[in-house]
Amino acid sequence: MSLTVFGAPLSPFVRKVRLLLLEKGLDYQLEIVLPFNKPNWYSEISPLGRIPALKDGDTALADSSVICQYLEEKYPEALPLLGNSPEQRAKVRWLEKYADYELAPQSTFAVFRNRILLPMLGQSCNEEAVQKALSEKLPPLFNYLEETLGEQEYFVGNQLTLADLAIASQLINLQHGGEQLDAQRWPRLSAHFARIKARPSTSALLESEHRALAKMAGK
Ligand SMILES: N[C@@H](CCC(=O)N[C@@H](CS)C(=O)NCC(=O)O)C(=O)O
């Protein structure tokens, strides 16, 4: 087995794949590919040019969701993270999709992109779009997650799954963008986020992400 993840550490989709690999205890290497400066060969493994992509020997895959499902099926001896029954697996996929297609446009592509990425590329932050995401778009999404989590520690089957990693991955970009979940308004979701960030997998990645952000801010 020789696993290579292609992408950049601050992408929530790359982070999701790396967290899954770490939690499963699968060795991998990260090859840095920046979405705004991709080498020509990259389209061969990621036809849409997006990060992450994965290479496992001769197999090349794109899309974080496809990659995570592949890893789960290919390495069944590693800790299962996509649920233990058809019902659980469906719920994990739903919440992963919710994170990737509902949270991401707000937490990552509105807040993080405007506050961190665009200024780093010499472009201006659209603070109006950030405020709209924070005040209008994100609260109903958080309400749903707060209710869905209920009294459980983890979203599905009360054990760690990809759903937890996908949701936390998006919340990390919100945090990198200078915003915190309001713990008064969403106490369970905030506690869940703290629980995921305290895991050795997440805290290891966050340490290096904070160093990268500090370096970017110093430029
Ligand atoms: N559905 C994709 C989304 C990946 C994605 O949008 N990645 C962004 C970076 S966070 C990207 O590569 N953007 C560059 C582009 O779209 O050209 C996945 O889950 O892998």
Short mmCIF file of C-alpha atoms and ligand atoms in Angstrom, two decimals:
data_model
loop_
_atom_site.label_atom_id
_atom_site.label_comp_id
_atom_site.label_asym_id
_atom_site.label_seq_id
_atom_site.Cartn_x
_atom_site.Cartn_y
_atom_site.Cartn_z
CA MET A 1 0.00 0.00 0.00
CA SER A 2 1.33 3.43 -0.94
CA LEU A 3 -1.18 6.22 -0.39
CA THR A 4 -0.61 9.79 -1.55
CA VAL A 5 -3.09 12.59 -0.92
CA PHE A 6 -2.78 15.59 -3.24
CA GLY A 7 -3.97 18.95 -1.98
CA ALA A 8 -3.45 21.77 0.49
CA PRO A 9 -3.87 21.44 4.27
CA LEU A 10 -6.32 24.35 4.67
CA SER A 11 -8.90 22.81 2.33
CA PRO A 12 -11.72 21.26 4.40
CA PHE A 13 -12.09 18.44 1.85
CA VAL A 14 -8.40 17.59 2.07
CA ARG A 15 -8.63 17.79 5.87
CA LYS A 16 -11.59 15.38 5.89
CA VAL A 17 -9.60 12.78 3.95
CA ARG A 18 -6.49 13.24 6.11
CA LEU A 19 -8.56 12.90 9.30
CA LEU A 20 -10.14 9.70 8.01
CA LEU A 21 -6.70 8.30 7.17
CA LEU A 22 -5.34 9.25 10.60
CA GLU A 23 -8.33 7.83 12.47
CA LYS A 24 -8.07 4.61 10.45
CA GLY A 25 -4.35 4.43 11.18
CA LEU A 26 -3.46 4.27 7.46
CA ASP A 27 -0.06 5.69 6.47
CA TYR A 28 -0.05 8.26 3.69
CA GLN A 29 1.97 11.10 2.32
CA LEU A 30 0.70 14.55 1.44
CA GLU A 31 1.82 16.06 -1.85
CA ILE A 32 1.05 19.76 -1.89
CA VAL A 33 -1.14 20.93 -4.78
CA LEU A 34 -2.53 24.46 -4.46
CA PRO A 35 -5.94 24.96 -6.12
CA PHE A 36 -4.89 28.34 -7.57
CA ASN A 37 -1.55 27.07 -8.89
CA LYS A 38 -2.01 23.52 -10.17
CA PRO A 39 0.63 21.67 -12.14
CA ASN A 40 -0.41 20.50 -15.65
CA TRP A 41 -0.24 16.80 -14.77
CA TYR A 42 -2.81 17.25 -11.99
CA SER A 43 -5.83 17.05 -14.34
CA GLU A 44 -4.86 13.45 -15.09
CA ILE A 45 -5.72 12.41 -11.55
CA SER A 46 -8.34 15.09 -10.81
CA PRO A 47 -10.24 15.81 -14.05
CA LEU A 48 -12.06 18.84 -12.56
CA GLY A 49 -8.80 20.14 -11.11
CA ARG A 50 -10.12 20.15 -7.54
CA ILE A 51 -8.37 19.07 -4.39
CA PRO A 52 -8.13 16.50 -2.87
CA ALA A 53 -7.10 13.63 -5.11
CA LEU A 54 -5.66 10.31 -4.03
CA LYS A 55 -3.25 7.83 -5.51
CA ASP A 56 -3.10 4.30 -4.19
CA GLY A 57 -0.55 2.47 -6.31
CA ASP A 58 -1.96 2.65 -9.85
CA THR A 59 -5.41 3.79 -8.74
CA ALA A 60 -6.12 7.52 -8.97
CA LEU A 61 -9.27 9.07 -7.52
CA ALA A 62 -10.77 12.53 -7.16
CA ASP A 63 -13.40 13.92 -4.76
CA SER A 64 -13.13 13.62 -0.99
CA SER A 65 -16.34 11.65 -0.65
CA VAL A 66 -15.36 9.10 -3.30
CA ILE A 67 -11.90 8.83 -1.73
CA CYS A 68 -13.27 8.22 1.78
CA GLN A 69 -15.67 5.51 0.56
CA TYR A 70 -12.86 3.89 -1.41
CA LEU A 71 -10.58 3.82 1.65
CA GLU A 72 -13.35 2.33 3.78
CA GLU A 73 -13.98 -0.47 1.28
CA LYS A 74 -10.38 -1.07 0.30
CA TYR A 75 -9.03 -1.34 3.84
CA PRO A 76 -11.80 -3.10 5.81
CA GLU A 77 -9.37 -4.16 8.52
CA ALA A 78 -8.93 -0.50 9.54
CA LEU A 79 -11.40 1.18 11.95
CA PRO A 80 -14.79 1.47 10.15
CA LEU A 81 -15.90 5.08 9.89
CA LEU A 82 -18.88 4.95 7.55
CA GLY A 83 -21.38 3.29 9.89
CA ASN A 84 -22.21 -0.30 10.79
CA SER A 85 -25.58 -0.85 9.10
CA PRO A 86 -27.34 0.36 5.94
CA GLU A 87 -29.27 2.86 8.08
CA GLN A 88 -26.13 4.23 9.72
CA ARG A 89 -24.25 4.36 6.43
CA ALA A 90 -27.10 6.32 4.83
CA LYS A 91 -27.09 8.78 7.73
CA VAL A 92 -23.31 9.21 7.56
CA ARG A 93 -23.52 9.93 3.81
CA TRP A 94 -26.37 12.38 4.34
CA LEU A 95 -24.45 14.34 6.99
CA GLU A 96 -21.26 14.27 4.95
CA LYS A 97 -23.21 15.66 2.01
CA TYR A 98 -24.78 18.25 4.29
CA ALA A 99 -21.32 19.37 5.42
CA ASP A 100 -19.87 19.40 1.90
CA TYR A 101 -22.77 21.02 0.06
CA GLU A 102 -24.55 23.15 2.68
CA LEU A 103 -21.93 24.17 5.26
CA ALA A 104 -19.00 24.49 2.83
CA PRO A 105 -20.47 27.26 0.66
CA GLN A 106 -20.87 29.37 3.80
CA SER A 107 -18.08 28.39 6.21
CA THR A 108 -15.37 27.87 3.59
CA PHE A 109 -16.32 29.61 0.35
CA ALA A 110 -17.91 32.69 1.99
CA VAL A 111 -16.10 33.19 5.34
CA PHE A 112 -12.68 31.53 4.96
CA ARG A 113 -12.20 32.43 1.31
CA ASN A 114 -13.03 36.11 1.83
CA ARG A 115 -11.25 36.60 5.12
CA ILE A 116 -8.08 34.55 4.47
CA LEU A 117 -7.60 33.31 0.93
CA LEU A 118 -8.50 36.36 -1.16
CA PRO A 119 -6.43 38.84 0.91
CA MET A 120 -3.49 36.42 0.71
CA LEU A 121 -3.85 36.48 -3.09
CA GLY A 122 -3.92 40.29 -3.06
CA GLN A 123 -7.70 40.51 -3.54
CA SER A 124 -10.16 42.23 -1.27
CA CYS A 125 -12.48 40.56 1.22
CA ASN A 126 -16.20 40.85 0.52
CA GLU A 127 -17.24 41.43 4.13
CA GLU A 128 -20.88 41.76 3.09
CA ALA A 129 -20.86 38.15 1.86
CA VAL A 130 -19.19 37.07 5.12
CA GLN A 131 -21.82 38.84 7.23
CA LYS A 132 -24.64 37.33 5.17
CA ALA A 133 -23.24 33.85 5.71
CA LEU A 134 -22.84 34.46 9.44
CA SER A 135 -26.17 36.09 10.14
CA GLU A 136 -28.53 34.48 7.60
CA LYS A 137 -27.15 31.32 6.04
CA LEU A 138 -25.29 29.48 8.78
CA PRO A 139 -27.71 29.74 11.76
CA PRO A 140 -30.45 27.49 10.26
CA LEU A 141 -27.79 24.95 9.26
CA PHE A 142 -26.44 24.93 12.82
CA ASN A 143 -29.98 24.63 14.24
CA TYR A 144 -30.49 21.45 12.24
CA LEU A 145 -27.17 19.98 13.36
CA GLU A 146 -27.84 20.91 17.02
CA GLU A 147 -31.17 19.11 16.87
CA THR A 148 -29.82 16.10 14.96
CA LEU A 149 -26.97 15.60 17.42
CA GLY A 150 -29.33 15.69 20.41
CA GLU A 151 -27.74 14.24 23.53
CA GLN A 152 -25.28 12.05 21.59
CA GLU A 153 -21.54 12.63 21.62
CA TYR A 154 -21.23 11.74 17.93
CA PHE A 155 -23.69 12.18 15.10
CA VAL A 156 -24.31 8.56 14.05
CA GLY A 157 -24.55 5.53 16.33
CA ASN A 158 -22.90 7.58 19.06
CA GLN A 159 -19.47 6.64 17.75
CA LEU A 160 -16.99 8.52 15.60
CA THR A 161 -17.83 8.44 11.89
CA LEU A 162 -17.00 10.37 8.75
CA ALA A 163 -20.05 12.56 9.50
CA ASP A 164 -18.27 14.03 12.55
CA LEU A 165 -15.07 14.58 10.59
CA ALA A 166 -16.84 16.21 7.64
CA ILE A 167 -18.80 18.62 9.86
CA ALA A 168 -15.79 19.54 12.02
CA SER A 169 -13.67 20.05 8.89
CA GLN A 170 -16.01 22.81 7.74
CA LEU A 171 -16.24 24.38 11.20
CA ILE A 172 -12.45 24.56 11.30
CA ASN A 173 -12.48 26.77 8.19
CA LEU A 174 -15.02 29.02 9.89
CA GLN A 175 -12.66 29.27 12.85
CA HIS A 176 -9.66 29.95 10.59
CA GLY A 177 -11.79 32.75 9.15
CA GLY A 178 -11.93 34.36 12.61
CA GLU A 179 -15.37 33.14 13.72
CA GLN A 180 -16.48 30.88 16.56
CA LEU A 181 -19.65 28.85 16.94
CA ASP A 182 -21.84 30.58 19.53
CA ALA A 183 -21.78 28.09 22.42
CA GLN A 184 -24.83 29.72 24.06
CA ARG A 185 -26.91 29.26 20.96
CA TRP A 186 -25.58 25.85 19.85
CA PRO A 187 -24.20 24.24 23.03
CA ARG A 188 -24.26 20.61 21.80
CA LEU A 189 -22.70 21.37 18.45
CA SER A 190 -20.03 23.50 20.15
CA ALA A 191 -19.24 20.67 22.59
CA HIS A 192 -19.10 18.21 19.68
CA PHE A 193 -16.70 20.50 17.80
CA ALA A 194 -14.47 20.76 20.88
CA ARG A 195 -14.58 16.95 21.25
CA ILE A 196 -13.45 16.41 17.64
CA LYS A 197 -10.72 19.06 17.89
CA ALA A 198 -9.37 17.37 21.03
CA ARG A 199 -8.77 14.09 19.18
CA PRO A 200 -5.07 13.42 18.47
CA SER A 201 -5.80 13.26 14.71
CA THR A 202 -7.41 16.70 14.58
CA SER A 203 -5.09 18.43 17.03
CA ALA A 204 -2.03 17.21 15.08
CA LEU A 205 -3.39 18.64 11.83
CA LEU A 206 -4.53 21.86 13.50
CA GLU A 207 -1.10 22.52 14.94
CA SER A 208 0.45 22.57 11.48
CA GLU A 209 -2.49 24.50 10.01
CA HIS A 210 -2.08 27.23 12.63
CA ARG A 211 1.60 27.46 11.75
CA ALA A 212 0.70 27.79 8.05
CA LEU A 213 -1.88 30.50 8.81
CA ALA A 214 0.60 32.45 10.95
CA LYS A 215 3.13 32.26 8.12
CA MET A 216 0.53 33.49 5.63
CA ALA A 217 -0.46 36.36 7.96
CA GLY A 218 3.21 37.38 8.30
CA LYS A 219 3.56 37.83 4.53
N1 LIG B 1 -16.67 17.87 -3.95
C1 LIG B 1 -15.24 18.11 -3.92
C2 LIG B 1 -14.99 19.57 -3.58
C3 LIG B 1 -13.51 19.90 -3.60
C4 LIG B 1 -13.27 21.40 -3.71
O1 LIG B 1 -14.17 22.18 -4.02
N2 LIG B 1 -12.00 21.78 -3.48
C5 LIG B 1 -11.63 23.17 -3.68
C6 LIG B 1 -10.65 23.62 -2.59
S1 LIG B 1 -11.35 23.66 -0.99
C7 LIG B 1 -10.91 23.30 -5.01
O2 LIG B 1 -10.15 22.45 -5.39
N3 LIG B 1 -11.17 24.40 -5.72
C8 LIG B 1 -10.50 24.70 -6.95
C9 LIG B 1 -11.40 24.61 -8.16
O3 LIG B 1 -12.61 24.37 -8.01
O4 LIG B 1 -10.85 24.78 -9.25
C10 LIG B 1 -14.60 17.19 -2.88
O5 LIG B 1 -15.29 16.80 -1.93
O6 LIG B 1 -13.43 16.82 -3.05
#
